[in-house]
Amino acid sequence: MNRHREGGIVLLALLLVIAGIGMVAIAAAESTSDELLGARRSVAEGRVAAIAMDARDAWQRNGTLPADLGALAGTCITDPYGRWRFDPFGRGGDLMYRINSNPTGVTVTSCGPDGIAGTADDISFTADLEPGARQHTRGRACALRALYATSRYCDDKRMKGDDRAKLRKAIRSYGAAQRRTRYEEDDDEGDDDDHKGEDDQHHGKKNGRKHESERAEAEDAIESVRKSNGLPELPQRATGPGGLCERLGVPDSRGIDGFGNPFDVVPAGFRSRGADGKGGTSDDQ
């Protein structure tokens, strides 16, 4: 009887040892699986960020975004079919590459650990182009306006000195009013306080109307001086045959803003439609 009892105790002890070993093995396997998943996630995060930044660098150099990963490889990557473009979670497929509208950015995405694109599990990185696009637009618009202000559309040897000064002052006033509108909009968007935001929104609308009035006054002053001095009519568009760029002797490529849209022709010279691409909004430059 004692012998049977001892055998049962030994068997129970063995079962407990085996169960313990099994639990340790399961925990180790789960730990290894988590480590592998974390490593793959790190690879995916690194790849999407690197590709998006490479695309942004290509845009800054060339003024256009590579249309896809193949075009990006032809622009700045020596190994067009290397592992840099593969999704670690995509079963050998490429990472997803998308150019945002206008464009304001480029987004590169991995389908993530679930292997399904378009879910909350995706791993994405967006390189924002808007600050660079605005800087590019501002520099180009300033250069074109300076050329416009000294062209036959704004200057004639028969003009009186004060008319010439009035015209150039009005062109500067138009640009200043447009810049103030844009800067105030940026300040309002950055306000997180609800009540202060409501006050600022009201204040912003009031100032927006003020700046719109300032631009209208500047345009009226420009047109008044131009008409009284018999200066030529402005072309309707900036680019293309007979466009203002052609009339000023500059290539049409100079008449494209940082968002890829042609400048609009206004009495003050050139105006960008901004990131929204609409024209006539506070986003204009």
mmCIF file of C-alpha atoms in Angstrom:
data_model
loop_
_atom_site.group_PDB
_atom_site.id
_atom_site.type_symbol
_atom_site.label_atom_id
_atom_site.label_comp_id
_atom_site.label_asym_id
_atom_site.label_seq_id
_atom_site.Cartn_x
_atom_site.Cartn_y
_atom_site.Cartn_z
ATOM 1 C CA MET A 1 0.000 0.000 0.000
ATOM 2 C CA ASN A 2 2.801 2.392 0.933
ATOM 3 C CA ARG A 3 4.621 1.431 -2.230
ATOM 4 C CA HIS A 4 1.589 2.384 -4.365
ATOM 5 C CA ARG A 5 1.228 5.663 -2.469
ATOM 6 C CA GLU A 6 4.891 6.506 -3.032
ATOM 7 C CA GLY A 7 4.564 5.675 -6.742
ATOM 8 C CA GLY A 8 1.585 7.998 -7.031
ATOM 9 C CA ILE A 9 3.482 10.809 -5.343
ATOM 10 C CA VAL A 10 6.436 10.349 -7.697
ATOM 11 C CA LEU A 11 4.114 10.333 -10.716
ATOM 12 C CA LEU A 12 2.392 13.485 -9.499
ATOM 13 C CA ALA A 13 5.762 15.174 -8.997
ATOM 14 C CA LEU A 14 6.810 14.202 -12.522
ATOM 15 C CA LEU A 15 3.596 15.600 -13.938
ATOM 16 C CA LEU A 16 4.131 18.855 -12.068
ATOM 17 C CA VAL A 17 7.710 19.086 -13.368
ATOM 18 C CA ILE A 18 6.549 18.408 -16.939
ATOM 19 C CA ALA A 19 3.793 21.010 -16.609
ATOM 20 C CA GLY A 20 6.289 23.542 -15.278
ATOM 21 C CA ILE A 21 8.689 22.863 -18.146
ATOM 22 C CA GLY A 22 5.800 23.260 -20.593
ATOM 23 C CA MET A 23 4.786 26.601 -19.109
ATOM 24 C CA VAL A 24 8.383 27.836 -19.250
ATOM 25 C CA ALA A 25 8.631 26.705 -22.882
ATOM 26 C CA ILE A 26 5.380 28.464 -23.773
ATOM 27 C CA ALA A 27 6.516 31.663 -22.041
ATOM 28 C CA ALA A 28 9.864 31.490 -23.835
ATOM 29 C CA ALA A 29 8.128 30.942 -27.174
ATOM 30 C CA GLU A 30 5.809 33.893 -26.555
ATOM 31 C CA SER A 31 8.766 36.047 -25.547
ATOM 32 C CA THR A 32 10.663 35.045 -28.695
ATOM 33 C CA SER A 33 7.576 35.720 -30.817
ATOM 34 C CA ASP A 34 7.166 39.171 -29.247
ATOM 35 C CA GLU A 35 10.841 39.940 -29.864
ATOM 36 C CA LEU A 36 10.575 38.880 -33.519
ATOM 37 C CA LEU A 37 7.408 40.941 -33.966
ATOM 38 C CA GLY A 38 9.092 43.949 -32.365
ATOM 39 C CA ALA A 39 12.117 43.550 -34.631
ATOM 40 C CA ARG A 40 9.932 43.375 -37.754
ATOM 41 C CA ARG A 41 7.962 46.401 -36.590
ATOM 42 C CA SER A 42 11.210 48.352 -36.112
ATOM 43 C CA VAL A 43 12.307 47.414 -39.633
ATOM 44 C CA ALA A 44 8.949 48.527 -41.052
ATOM 45 C CA GLU A 45 9.032 51.829 -39.159
ATOM 46 C CA GLY A 46 12.558 52.521 -40.361
ATOM 47 C CA ARG A 47 11.776 51.699 -43.984
ATOM 48 C CA VAL A 48 8.598 53.772 -44.311
ATOM 49 C CA ALA A 49 10.301 56.797 -42.725
ATOM 50 C CA ALA A 50 13.435 56.488 -44.874
ATOM 51 C CA ILE A 51 11.480 56.142 -48.125
ATOM 52 C CA ALA A 52 9.181 59.079 -47.356
ATOM 53 C CA MET A 53 12.162 61.299 -46.518
ATOM 54 C CA ASP A 54 14.007 60.187 -49.670
ATOM 55 C CA ALA A 55 10.938 61.174 -51.705
ATOM 56 C CA ARG A 56 10.844 64.568 -49.997
ATOM 57 C CA ASP A 57 14.556 65.072 -50.739
ATOM 58 C CA ALA A 58 13.942 64.200 -54.397
ATOM 59 C CA TRP A 59 11.111 66.742 -54.523
ATOM 60 C CA GLN A 60 13.316 69.440 -53.013
ATOM 61 C CA ARG A 61 16.027 68.747 -55.611
ATOM 62 C CA ASN A 62 13.838 68.371 -58.694
ATOM 63 C CA GLY A 63 10.580 70.182 -57.896
ATOM 64 C CA THR A 64 8.510 67.028 -58.528
ATOM 65 C CA LEU A 65 7.737 63.924 -56.492
ATOM 66 C CA PRO A 66 8.682 60.481 -57.801
ATOM 67 C CA ALA A 67 5.430 58.881 -58.964
ATOM 68 C CA ASP A 68 6.139 55.497 -57.376
ATOM 69 C CA LEU A 69 8.858 53.405 -55.744
ATOM 70 C CA GLY A 70 10.395 52.579 -59.114
ATOM 71 C CA ALA A 71 10.702 56.268 -59.987
ATOM 72 C CA LEU A 72 12.137 56.958 -56.542
ATOM 73 C CA ALA A 73 14.739 54.255 -57.077
ATOM 74 C CA GLY A 74 15.716 55.833 -60.380
ATOM 75 C CA THR A 75 16.115 59.201 -58.666
ATOM 76 C CA CYS A 76 18.124 58.535 -55.540
ATOM 77 C CA ILE A 77 18.507 54.819 -54.717
ATOM 78 C CA THR A 78 21.244 52.702 -56.269
ATOM 79 C CA ASP A 79 19.564 49.322 -55.655
ATOM 80 C CA PRO A 80 16.139 49.556 -57.384
ATOM 81 C CA TYR A 81 14.998 46.081 -56.289
ATOM 82 C CA GLY A 82 16.625 45.929 -52.857
ATOM 83 C CA ARG A 83 14.958 44.995 -49.611
ATOM 84 C CA TRP A 84 14.426 48.688 -48.770
ATOM 85 C CA ARG A 85 11.111 48.626 -50.678
ATOM 86 C CA PHE A 86 9.696 45.355 -49.272
ATOM 87 C CA ASP A 87 7.047 45.315 -46.545
ATOM 88 C CA PRO A 88 8.267 43.111 -43.645
ATOM 89 C CA PHE A 89 4.622 42.189 -43.014
ATOM 90 C CA GLY A 90 3.502 42.094 -46.637
ATOM 91 C CA ARG A 91 4.589 38.563 -47.658
ATOM 92 C CA GLY A 92 7.268 39.876 -49.991
ATOM 93 C CA GLY A 93 5.181 42.710 -51.447
ATOM 94 C CA ASP A 94 6.217 46.356 -51.707
ATOM 95 C CA LEU A 95 5.411 49.022 -49.168
ATOM 96 C CA MET A 96 2.517 51.283 -50.171
ATOM 97 C CA TYR A 97 3.541 54.681 -51.561
ATOM 98 C CA ARG A 98 0.973 57.470 -51.891
ATOM 99 C CA ILE A 99 1.328 61.104 -52.925
ATOM 100 C CA ASN A 100 -1.100 63.318 -51.011
ATOM 101 C CA SER A 101 -3.185 65.921 -52.831
ATOM 102 C CA ASN A 102 -1.697 69.057 -54.469
ATOM 103 C CA PRO A 103 0.851 67.618 -53.250
ATOM 104 C CA THR A 104 1.239 68.469 -49.571
ATOM 105 C CA GLY A 105 3.112 65.313 -48.641
ATOM 106 C CA VAL A 106 3.998 61.732 -49.400
ATOM 107 C CA THR A 107 2.913 58.790 -47.228
ATOM 108 C CA VAL A 108 4.580 55.373 -47.115
ATOM 109 C CA THR A 109 2.722 52.536 -45.366
ATOM 110 C CA SER A 110 3.333 48.969 -44.181
ATOM 111 C CA CYS A 111 0.285 46.730 -43.753
ATOM 112 C CA GLY A 112 1.463 45.949 -40.208
ATOM 113 C CA PRO A 113 1.456 42.714 -38.178
ATOM 114 C CA ASP A 114 -2.069 41.707 -39.260
ATOM 115 C CA GLY A 115 -0.914 41.646 -42.898
ATOM 116 C CA ILE A 116 -3.994 43.580 -44.041
ATOM 117 C CA ALA A 117 -3.736 47.019 -45.602
ATOM 118 C CA GLY A 118 -6.053 49.802 -44.531
ATOM 119 C CA THR A 119 -6.523 48.799 -40.895
ATOM 120 C CA ALA A 120 -5.557 50.389 -37.588
ATOM 121 C CA ASP A 121 -2.591 48.001 -37.539
ATOM 122 C CA ASP A 122 -0.867 49.779 -40.454
ATOM 123 C CA ILE A 123 2.511 51.449 -39.911
ATOM 124 C CA SER A 124 2.785 54.764 -41.780
ATOM 125 C CA PHE A 125 5.042 57.774 -42.107
ATOM 126 C CA THR A 126 4.184 61.029 -43.888
ATOM 127 C CA ALA A 127 6.818 63.496 -45.065
ATOM 128 C CA ASP A 128 5.207 66.946 -45.055
ATOM 129 C CA LEU A 129 6.025 69.014 -48.136
ATOM 130 C CA GLU A 130 3.910 72.071 -47.363
ATOM 131 C CA PRO A 131 6.536 74.184 -45.517
ATOM 132 C CA GLY A 132 9.050 73.641 -48.310
ATOM 133 C CA ALA A 133 6.384 74.176 -50.961
ATOM 134 C CA ARG A 134 5.395 77.487 -49.408
ATOM 135 C CA GLN A 135 9.006 78.639 -49.196
ATOM 136 C CA HIS A 136 9.560 77.652 -52.835
ATOM 137 C CA THR A 137 6.356 79.456 -53.859
ATOM 138 C CA ARG A 138 7.213 82.605 -51.928
ATOM 139 C CA GLY A 139 10.654 82.909 -53.489
ATOM 140 C CA ARG A 140 9.366 82.330 -57.003
ATOM 141 C CA ALA A 141 6.413 84.713 -56.599
ATOM 142 C CA CYS A 142 8.664 87.488 -55.250
ATOM 143 C CA ALA A 143 11.057 87.125 -58.181
ATOM 144 C CA LEU A 144 8.203 87.165 -60.711
ATOM 145 C CA ARG A 145 6.529 90.171 -59.097
ATOM 146 C CA ALA A 146 9.805 92.102 -59.149
ATOM 147 C CA LEU A 147 10.155 91.329 -62.860
ATOM 148 C CA TYR A 148 6.519 92.244 -63.457
ATOM 149 C CA ALA A 149 6.849 95.570 -61.592
ATOM 150 C CA THR A 150 9.575 96.732 -63.989
ATOM 151 C CA SER A 151 7.924 95.367 -67.155
ATOM 152 C CA ARG A 152 5.871 97.251 -69.749
ATOM 153 C CA TYR A 153 2.739 96.239 -67.823
ATOM 154 C CA CYS A 154 3.746 98.459 -64.911
ATOM 155 C CA ASP A 155 6.275 100.901 -66.312
ATOM 156 C CA ASP A 156 6.487 103.274 -69.230
ATOM 157 C CA LYS A 157 8.923 106.086 -69.907
ATOM 158 C CA ARG A 158 5.973 108.477 -70.291
ATOM 159 C CA MET A 159 4.728 107.730 -66.759
ATOM 160 C CA LYS A 160 5.009 110.386 -64.108
ATOM 161 C CA GLY A 161 7.334 109.606 -61.239
ATOM 162 C CA ASP A 162 4.578 109.654 -58.631
ATOM 163 C CA ASP A 163 2.435 107.244 -60.703
ATOM 164 C CA ARG A 164 5.323 104.822 -60.904
ATOM 165 C CA ALA A 165 5.834 105.053 -57.138
ATOM 166 C CA LYS A 166 2.080 104.634 -56.465
ATOM 167 C CA LEU A 167 1.941 101.526 -58.620
ATOM 168 C CA ARG A 168 4.879 99.818 -56.960
ATOM 169 C CA LYS A 169 3.603 100.739 -53.500
ATOM 170 C CA ALA A 170 0.204 99.210 -54.335
ATOM 171 C CA ILE A 171 1.869 95.985 -55.519
ATOM 172 C CA ARG A 172 3.771 95.767 -52.235
ATOM 173 C CA SER A 173 0.600 96.511 -50.243
ATOM 174 C CA TYR A 174 -1.255 93.692 -51.990
ATOM 175 C CA GLY A 175 1.471 91.185 -51.132
ATOM 176 C CA ALA A 176 1.668 92.380 -47.519
ATOM 177 C CA ALA A 177 -2.102 92.012 -47.011
ATOM 178 C CA GLN A 178 -2.018 88.499 -48.452
ATOM 179 C CA ARG A 179 0.858 87.493 -46.164
ATOM 180 C CA ARG A 180 -0.911 88.854 -43.071
ATOM 181 C CA THR A 181 -3.991 86.804 -43.917
ATOM 182 C CA ARG A 182 -1.939 83.630 -44.180
ATOM 183 C CA TYR A 183 0.024 84.204 -40.973
ATOM 184 C CA GLU A 184 -3.113 84.914 -38.915
ATOM 185 C CA GLU A 185 -4.760 81.753 -40.231
ATOM 186 C CA ASP A 186 -1.732 79.741 -39.097
ATOM 187 C CA ASP A 187 -1.959 81.300 -35.617
ATOM 188 C CA ASP A 188 -5.684 80.482 -35.316
ATOM 189 C CA GLU A 189 -5.134 76.851 -36.333
ATOM 190 C CA GLY A 190 -2.504 76.449 -33.620
ATOM 191 C CA ASP A 191 -4.852 77.522 -30.773
ATOM 192 C CA ASP A 192 -6.161 74.621 -28.653
ATOM 193 C CA ASP A 193 -8.150 76.600 -26.061
ATOM 194 C CA ASP A 194 -11.878 76.370 -26.927
ATOM 195 C CA HIS A 195 -13.010 79.776 -25.638
ATOM 196 C CA LYS A 196 -9.896 81.563 -26.801
ATOM 197 C CA GLY A 197 -10.266 79.771 -30.127
ATOM 198 C CA GLU A 198 -13.825 81.113 -30.547
ATOM 199 C CA ASP A 199 -12.646 84.656 -29.796
ATOM 200 C CA ASP A 200 -9.724 84.285 -32.177
ATOM 201 C CA GLN A 201 -12.002 82.861 -34.858
ATOM 202 C CA HIS A 202 -14.229 85.948 -34.634
ATOM 203 C CA HIS A 203 -11.147 88.174 -34.576
ATOM 204 C CA GLY A 204 -9.681 86.256 -37.515
ATOM 205 C CA LYS A 205 -12.835 86.699 -39.620
ATOM 206 C CA LYS A 206 -12.830 90.412 -38.871
ATOM 207 C CA ASN A 207 -9.173 90.718 -39.830
ATOM 208 C CA GLY A 208 -9.773 88.534 -42.873
ATOM 209 C CA ARG A 209 -12.373 91.000 -44.148
ATOM 210 C CA LYS A 210 -9.965 93.845 -43.399
ATOM 211 C CA HIS A 211 -7.140 92.224 -45.386
ATOM 212 C CA GLU A 212 -9.531 91.362 -48.207
ATOM 213 C CA SER A 213 -10.487 95.028 -48.334
ATOM 214 C CA GLU A 214 -6.801 96.007 -48.332
ATOM 215 C CA ARG A 215 -6.120 93.695 -51.279
ATOM 216 C CA ALA A 216 -9.114 95.078 -53.171
ATOM 217 C CA GLU A 217 -7.942 98.656 -52.565
ATOM 218 C CA ALA A 218 -4.450 97.763 -53.765
ATOM 219 C CA GLU A 219 -5.840 96.129 -56.919
ATOM 220 C CA ASP A 220 -8.027 99.182 -57.635
ATOM 221 C CA ALA A 221 -5.011 101.471 -57.205
ATOM 222 C CA ILE A 222 -2.928 99.329 -59.569
ATOM 223 C CA GLU A 223 -5.627 99.231 -62.248
ATOM 224 C CA SER A 224 -6.281 102.967 -61.918
ATOM 225 C CA VAL A 225 -2.631 103.835 -62.558
ATOM 226 C CA ARG A 226 -2.327 101.291 -65.357
ATOM 227 C CA LYS A 227 -5.398 102.582 -67.184
ATOM 228 C CA SER A 228 -4.573 106.259 -66.750
ATOM 229 C CA ASN A 229 -1.163 105.608 -68.323
ATOM 230 C CA GLY A 230 -2.461 103.379 -71.129
ATOM 231 C CA LEU A 231 -0.433 100.339 -70.076
ATOM 232 C CA PRO A 232 -1.092 97.036 -71.921
ATOM 233 C CA GLU A 233 -3.847 94.658 -70.804
ATOM 234 C CA LEU A 234 -2.671 91.725 -68.725
ATOM 235 C CA PRO A 235 -2.779 88.204 -70.186
ATOM 236 C CA GLN A 236 -5.448 85.983 -68.627
ATOM 237 C CA ARG A 237 -3.017 83.268 -67.568
ATOM 238 C CA ALA A 238 0.558 82.916 -66.382
ATOM 239 C CA THR A 239 1.690 79.988 -68.528
ATOM 240 C CA GLY A 240 1.074 78.732 -72.045
ATOM 241 C CA PRO A 241 1.130 80.594 -75.371
ATOM 242 C CA GLY A 242 0.636 84.304 -74.814
ATOM 243 C CA GLY A 243 0.831 83.887 -71.043
ATOM 244 C CA LEU A 244 2.426 86.430 -68.738
ATOM 245 C CA CYS A 245 5.576 84.333 -68.329
ATOM 246 C CA GLU A 246 6.103 84.283 -72.082
ATOM 247 C CA ARG A 247 5.471 88.039 -72.301
ATOM 248 C CA LEU A 248 8.023 88.644 -69.552
ATOM 249 C CA GLY A 249 10.570 86.431 -71.295
ATOM 250 C CA VAL A 250 10.751 83.670 -68.678
ATOM 251 C CA PRO A 251 10.068 79.944 -69.185
ATOM 252 C CA ASP A 252 6.687 78.545 -68.172
ATOM 253 C CA SER A 253 8.420 76.381 -65.560
ATOM 254 C CA ARG A 254 8.961 79.595 -63.564
ATOM 255 C CA GLY A 255 5.207 80.145 -63.547
ATOM 256 C CA ILE A 256 4.486 77.002 -61.497
ATOM 257 C CA ASP A 257 4.186 77.286 -57.726
ATOM 258 C CA GLY A 258 5.581 74.883 -55.129
ATOM 259 C CA PHE A 259 2.356 72.854 -55.160
ATOM 260 C CA GLY A 260 2.557 72.129 -58.880
ATOM 261 C CA ASN A 261 -0.146 74.614 -59.933
ATOM 262 C CA PRO A 262 0.279 77.509 -62.371
ATOM 263 C CA PHE A 263 0.261 80.940 -60.767
ATOM 264 C CA ASP A 264 -2.851 83.045 -61.325
ATOM 265 C CA VAL A 265 -2.459 86.452 -62.951
ATOM 266 C CA VAL A 266 -3.788 89.330 -60.823
ATOM 267 C CA PRO A 267 -3.241 93.106 -61.080
ATOM 268 C CA ALA A 268 -0.423 92.756 -58.527
ATOM 269 C CA GLY A 269 1.287 90.214 -60.798
ATOM 270 C CA PHE A 270 1.322 86.578 -59.730
ATOM 271 C CA ARG A 271 -0.668 84.764 -57.042
ATOM 272 C CA SER A 272 -0.428 81.135 -55.922
ATOM 273 C CA ARG A 273 -3.580 79.211 -55.030
ATOM 274 C CA GLY A 274 -1.727 77.659 -52.103
ATOM 275 C CA ALA A 275 -1.967 74.139 -50.746
ATOM 276 C CA ASP A 276 -5.742 73.872 -51.223
ATOM 277 C CA GLY A 277 -5.367 74.629 -54.946
ATOM 278 C CA LYS A 278 -8.644 76.593 -54.993
ATOM 279 C CA GLY A 279 -7.672 80.237 -55.355
ATOM 280 C CA GLY A 280 -9.418 83.176 -53.734
ATOM 281 C CA THR A 281 -8.984 81.784 -50.200
ATOM 282 C CA SER A 282 -6.819 82.727 -47.233
ATOM 283 C CA ASP A 283 -4.487 79.918 -48.304
ATOM 284 C CA ASP A 284 -3.320 81.914 -51.334
ATOM 285 C CA GLN A 285 0.209 83.311 -51.539
#
